[in-house]
Coordinates of C-alpha atoms in Angstrom, one line a residue:
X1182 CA 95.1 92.2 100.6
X1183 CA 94.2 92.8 104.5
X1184 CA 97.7 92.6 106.4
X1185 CA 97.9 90.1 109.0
X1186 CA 99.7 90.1 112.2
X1187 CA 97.9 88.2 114.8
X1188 CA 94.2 85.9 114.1
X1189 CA 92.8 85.0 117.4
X1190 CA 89.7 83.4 117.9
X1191 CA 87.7 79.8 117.9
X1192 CA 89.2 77.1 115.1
X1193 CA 87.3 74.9 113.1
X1194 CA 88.2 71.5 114.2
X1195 CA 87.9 69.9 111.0
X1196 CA 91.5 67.6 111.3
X1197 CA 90.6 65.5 107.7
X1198 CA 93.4 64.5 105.9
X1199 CA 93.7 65.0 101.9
X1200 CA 90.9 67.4 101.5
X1201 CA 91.6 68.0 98.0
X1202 CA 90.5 71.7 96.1
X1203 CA 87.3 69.8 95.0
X1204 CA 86.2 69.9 98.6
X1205 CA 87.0 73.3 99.5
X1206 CA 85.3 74.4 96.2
X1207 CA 83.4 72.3 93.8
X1208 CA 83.8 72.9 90.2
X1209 CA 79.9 73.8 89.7
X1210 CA 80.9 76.9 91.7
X1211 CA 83.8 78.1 89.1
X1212 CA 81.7 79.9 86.8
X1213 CA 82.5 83.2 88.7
X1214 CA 85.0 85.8 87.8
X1215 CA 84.4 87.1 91.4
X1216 CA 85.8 86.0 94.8
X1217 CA 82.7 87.4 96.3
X1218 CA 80.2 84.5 97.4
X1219 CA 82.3 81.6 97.3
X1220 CA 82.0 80.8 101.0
X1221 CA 78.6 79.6 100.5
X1222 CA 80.2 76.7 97.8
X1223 CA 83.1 75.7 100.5
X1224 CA 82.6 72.5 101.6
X1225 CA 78.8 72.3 100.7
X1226 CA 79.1 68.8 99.8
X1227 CA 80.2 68.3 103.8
X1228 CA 77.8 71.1 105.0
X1229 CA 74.9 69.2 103.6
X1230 CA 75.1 67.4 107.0
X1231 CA 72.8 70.1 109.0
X1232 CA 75.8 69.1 112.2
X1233 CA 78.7 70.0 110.0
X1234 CA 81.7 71.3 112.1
X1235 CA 81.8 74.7 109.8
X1236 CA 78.8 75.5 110.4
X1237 CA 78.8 74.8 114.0
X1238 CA 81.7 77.1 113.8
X1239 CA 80.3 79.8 111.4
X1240 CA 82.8 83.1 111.1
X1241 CA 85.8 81.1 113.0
X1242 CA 89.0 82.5 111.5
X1243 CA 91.4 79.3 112.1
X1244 CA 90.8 75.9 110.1
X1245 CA 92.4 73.4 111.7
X1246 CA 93.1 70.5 108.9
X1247 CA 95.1 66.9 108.1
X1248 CA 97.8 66.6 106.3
X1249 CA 98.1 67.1 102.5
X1250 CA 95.5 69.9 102.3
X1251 CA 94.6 71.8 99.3
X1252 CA 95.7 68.6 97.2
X1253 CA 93.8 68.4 93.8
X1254 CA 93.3 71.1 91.0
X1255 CA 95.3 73.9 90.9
X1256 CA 92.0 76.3 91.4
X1257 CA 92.5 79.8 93.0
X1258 CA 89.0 79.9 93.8
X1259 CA 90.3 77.2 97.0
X1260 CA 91.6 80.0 98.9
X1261 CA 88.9 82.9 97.9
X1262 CA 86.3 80.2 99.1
X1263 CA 88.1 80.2 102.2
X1264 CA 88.5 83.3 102.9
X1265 CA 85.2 84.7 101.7
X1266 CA 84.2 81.6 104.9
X1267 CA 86.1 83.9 106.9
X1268 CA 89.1 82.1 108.1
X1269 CA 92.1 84.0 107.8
X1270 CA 94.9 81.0 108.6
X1271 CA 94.4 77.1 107.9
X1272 CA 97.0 74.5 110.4
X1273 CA 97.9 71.5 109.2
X1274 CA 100.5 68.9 109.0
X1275 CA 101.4 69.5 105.8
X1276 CA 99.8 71.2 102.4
X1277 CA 100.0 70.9 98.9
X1278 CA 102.7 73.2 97.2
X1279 CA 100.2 74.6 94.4
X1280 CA 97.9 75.1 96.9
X1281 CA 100.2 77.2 99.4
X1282 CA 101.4 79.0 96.3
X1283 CA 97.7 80.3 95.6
X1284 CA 97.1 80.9 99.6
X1285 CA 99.7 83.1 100.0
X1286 CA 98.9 85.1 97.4
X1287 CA 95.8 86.3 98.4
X1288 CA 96.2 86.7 102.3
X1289 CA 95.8 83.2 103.5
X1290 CA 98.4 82.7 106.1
X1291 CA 98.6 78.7 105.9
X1292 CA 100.9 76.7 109.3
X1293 CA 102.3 73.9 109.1
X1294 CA 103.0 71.9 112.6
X1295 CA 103.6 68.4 113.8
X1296 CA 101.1 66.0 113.7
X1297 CA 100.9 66.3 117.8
X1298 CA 100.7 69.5 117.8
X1299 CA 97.4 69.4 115.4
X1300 CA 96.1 67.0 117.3
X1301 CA 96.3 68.9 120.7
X1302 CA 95.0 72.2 118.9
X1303 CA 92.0 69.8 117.7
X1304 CA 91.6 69.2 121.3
X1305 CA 91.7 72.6 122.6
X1306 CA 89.0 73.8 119.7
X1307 CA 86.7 70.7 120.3
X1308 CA 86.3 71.9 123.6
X1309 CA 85.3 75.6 122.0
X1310 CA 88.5 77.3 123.6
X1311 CA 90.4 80.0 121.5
X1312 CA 93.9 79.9 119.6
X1313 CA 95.9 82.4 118.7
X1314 CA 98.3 82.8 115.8
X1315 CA 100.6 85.2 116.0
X1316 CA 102.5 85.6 112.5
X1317 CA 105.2 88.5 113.7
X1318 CA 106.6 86.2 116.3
X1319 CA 105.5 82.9 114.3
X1320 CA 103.7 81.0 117.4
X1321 CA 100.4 79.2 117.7
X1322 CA 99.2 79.3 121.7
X1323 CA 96.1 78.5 123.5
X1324 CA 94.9 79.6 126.7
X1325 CA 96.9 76.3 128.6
X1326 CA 100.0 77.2 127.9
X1327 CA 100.8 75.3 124.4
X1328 CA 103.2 77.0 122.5
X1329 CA 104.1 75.5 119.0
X1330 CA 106.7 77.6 116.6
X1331 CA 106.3 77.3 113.1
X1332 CA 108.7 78.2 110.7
X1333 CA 108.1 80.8 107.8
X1334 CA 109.6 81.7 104.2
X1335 CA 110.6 85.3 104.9
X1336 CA 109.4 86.5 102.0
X1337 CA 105.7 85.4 102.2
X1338 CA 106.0 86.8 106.0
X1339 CA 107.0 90.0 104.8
X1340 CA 104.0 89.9 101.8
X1341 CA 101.2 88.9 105.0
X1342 CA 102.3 91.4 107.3
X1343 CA 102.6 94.3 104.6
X1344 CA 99.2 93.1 103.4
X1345 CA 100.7 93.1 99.8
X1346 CA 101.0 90.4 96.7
X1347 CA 104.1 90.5 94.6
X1348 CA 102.5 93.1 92.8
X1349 CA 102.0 95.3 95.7
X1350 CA 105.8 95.0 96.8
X1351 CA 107.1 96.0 93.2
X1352 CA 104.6 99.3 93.3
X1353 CA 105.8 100.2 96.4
X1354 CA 109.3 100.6 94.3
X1355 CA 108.4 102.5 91.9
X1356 CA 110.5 105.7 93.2
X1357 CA 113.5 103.3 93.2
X1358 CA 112.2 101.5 89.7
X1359 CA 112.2 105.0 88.3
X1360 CA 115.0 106.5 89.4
X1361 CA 117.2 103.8 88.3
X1362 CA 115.7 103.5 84.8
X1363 CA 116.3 107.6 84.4
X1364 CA 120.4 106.0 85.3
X1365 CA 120.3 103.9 82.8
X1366 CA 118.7 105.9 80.7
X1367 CA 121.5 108.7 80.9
X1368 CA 124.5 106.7 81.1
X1369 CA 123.4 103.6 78.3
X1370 CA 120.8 105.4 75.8
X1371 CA 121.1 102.7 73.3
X1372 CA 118.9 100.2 75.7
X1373 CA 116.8 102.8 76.3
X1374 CA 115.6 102.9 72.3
X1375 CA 117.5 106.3 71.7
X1376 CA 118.7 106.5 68.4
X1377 CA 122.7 105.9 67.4
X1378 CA 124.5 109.0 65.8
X1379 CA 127.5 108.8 63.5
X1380 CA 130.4 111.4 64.6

């Protein structure tokens, strides 16, 4: 997973409400085992339109969306579509807890803001001016000033900044796993599977 500290760049200004995972990612494009590819399935059914805002805005790393985003099927493939588009971070009002789950675990750094402040970071990336996220100080600014905080769990901060899953955090342990199993090993035997002796 690529760490992430800071996206900067233009945003799609896509601002629909309910977009649910059969949007991002038809089903027809599940049949992989591979993230690799996916962006060509996101949104196709919306990208059939030849003036489709993502392709207008090909390699932007910010999706601006409506509320309730990432609603639907519980697919993983939602945020591998998305990030094999490119974007790095999705705004929104408001996203859908399986959704965020999935995100997070594979680098997608997903904000959630005020509906007004959506709406003016619409504005600024309609008019093809740059937004910047910046995940270490958890801000979203534009070149005119705006300044919107967003909160964070610490937890998932910690996994996007390190650039690690859950998976990555517990291997980064292992010294610590090991030497406490070696403890327990020497001062309870019996959990670790060692045979009990009669005196």
């Amino acid at each position: 997973m690529q760490a992430f500290t800071t996206v900067s760049g233009q945003a799609i200004p896509f601002g629909a409400a309910n977009i649910d995972t059969d949007v991002i990612i038809p089903a027809r494009f599940l049949k992989t085992i591979t993230r690799a590819g996916l962006g060509k399935g996101a949104f196709c059914v919306l990208r059939e339109n030849s003036d489709n805002v993502f392709d207008r805005n090909a390699g932007a790393p910010i999706l601006i969306a409506g509320d309730n985003f990432g609603c639907g099927s519980s697919r993983e493939h939602a945020p591998w579509a998305l990030g094999d588009l490119g974007i790095r971070a999705v705004i929104s009002p408001g996203f859908a807890d399986i959704f965020a789950g999935n995100a997070y675990k594979n680098g997608l750094l997903l904000v959630t803001l005020p509906q007004e402040a959506v709406d003016r970071l619409l504005e600024v990336a309609n008019d093809g001016h740059p937004i910047t996220i910046d995940l270490e100080n958890q801000v979203v600014t534009t070149p005119f000033q705006d300044r919107f905080e967003f909160a964070m769990d610490p937890f998932r901060k910690q996994c996007l900044v390190s650039g690690q899953d859950e998976i990555g955090l517990t291997l980064g342990m292992s010294p610590a796993i090991a030497a406490h199993e070696a403890r327990l090993s020497a001062e309870r035997p019996w959990l670790a599977g060692a045979a009990c002796r009669a005196d």
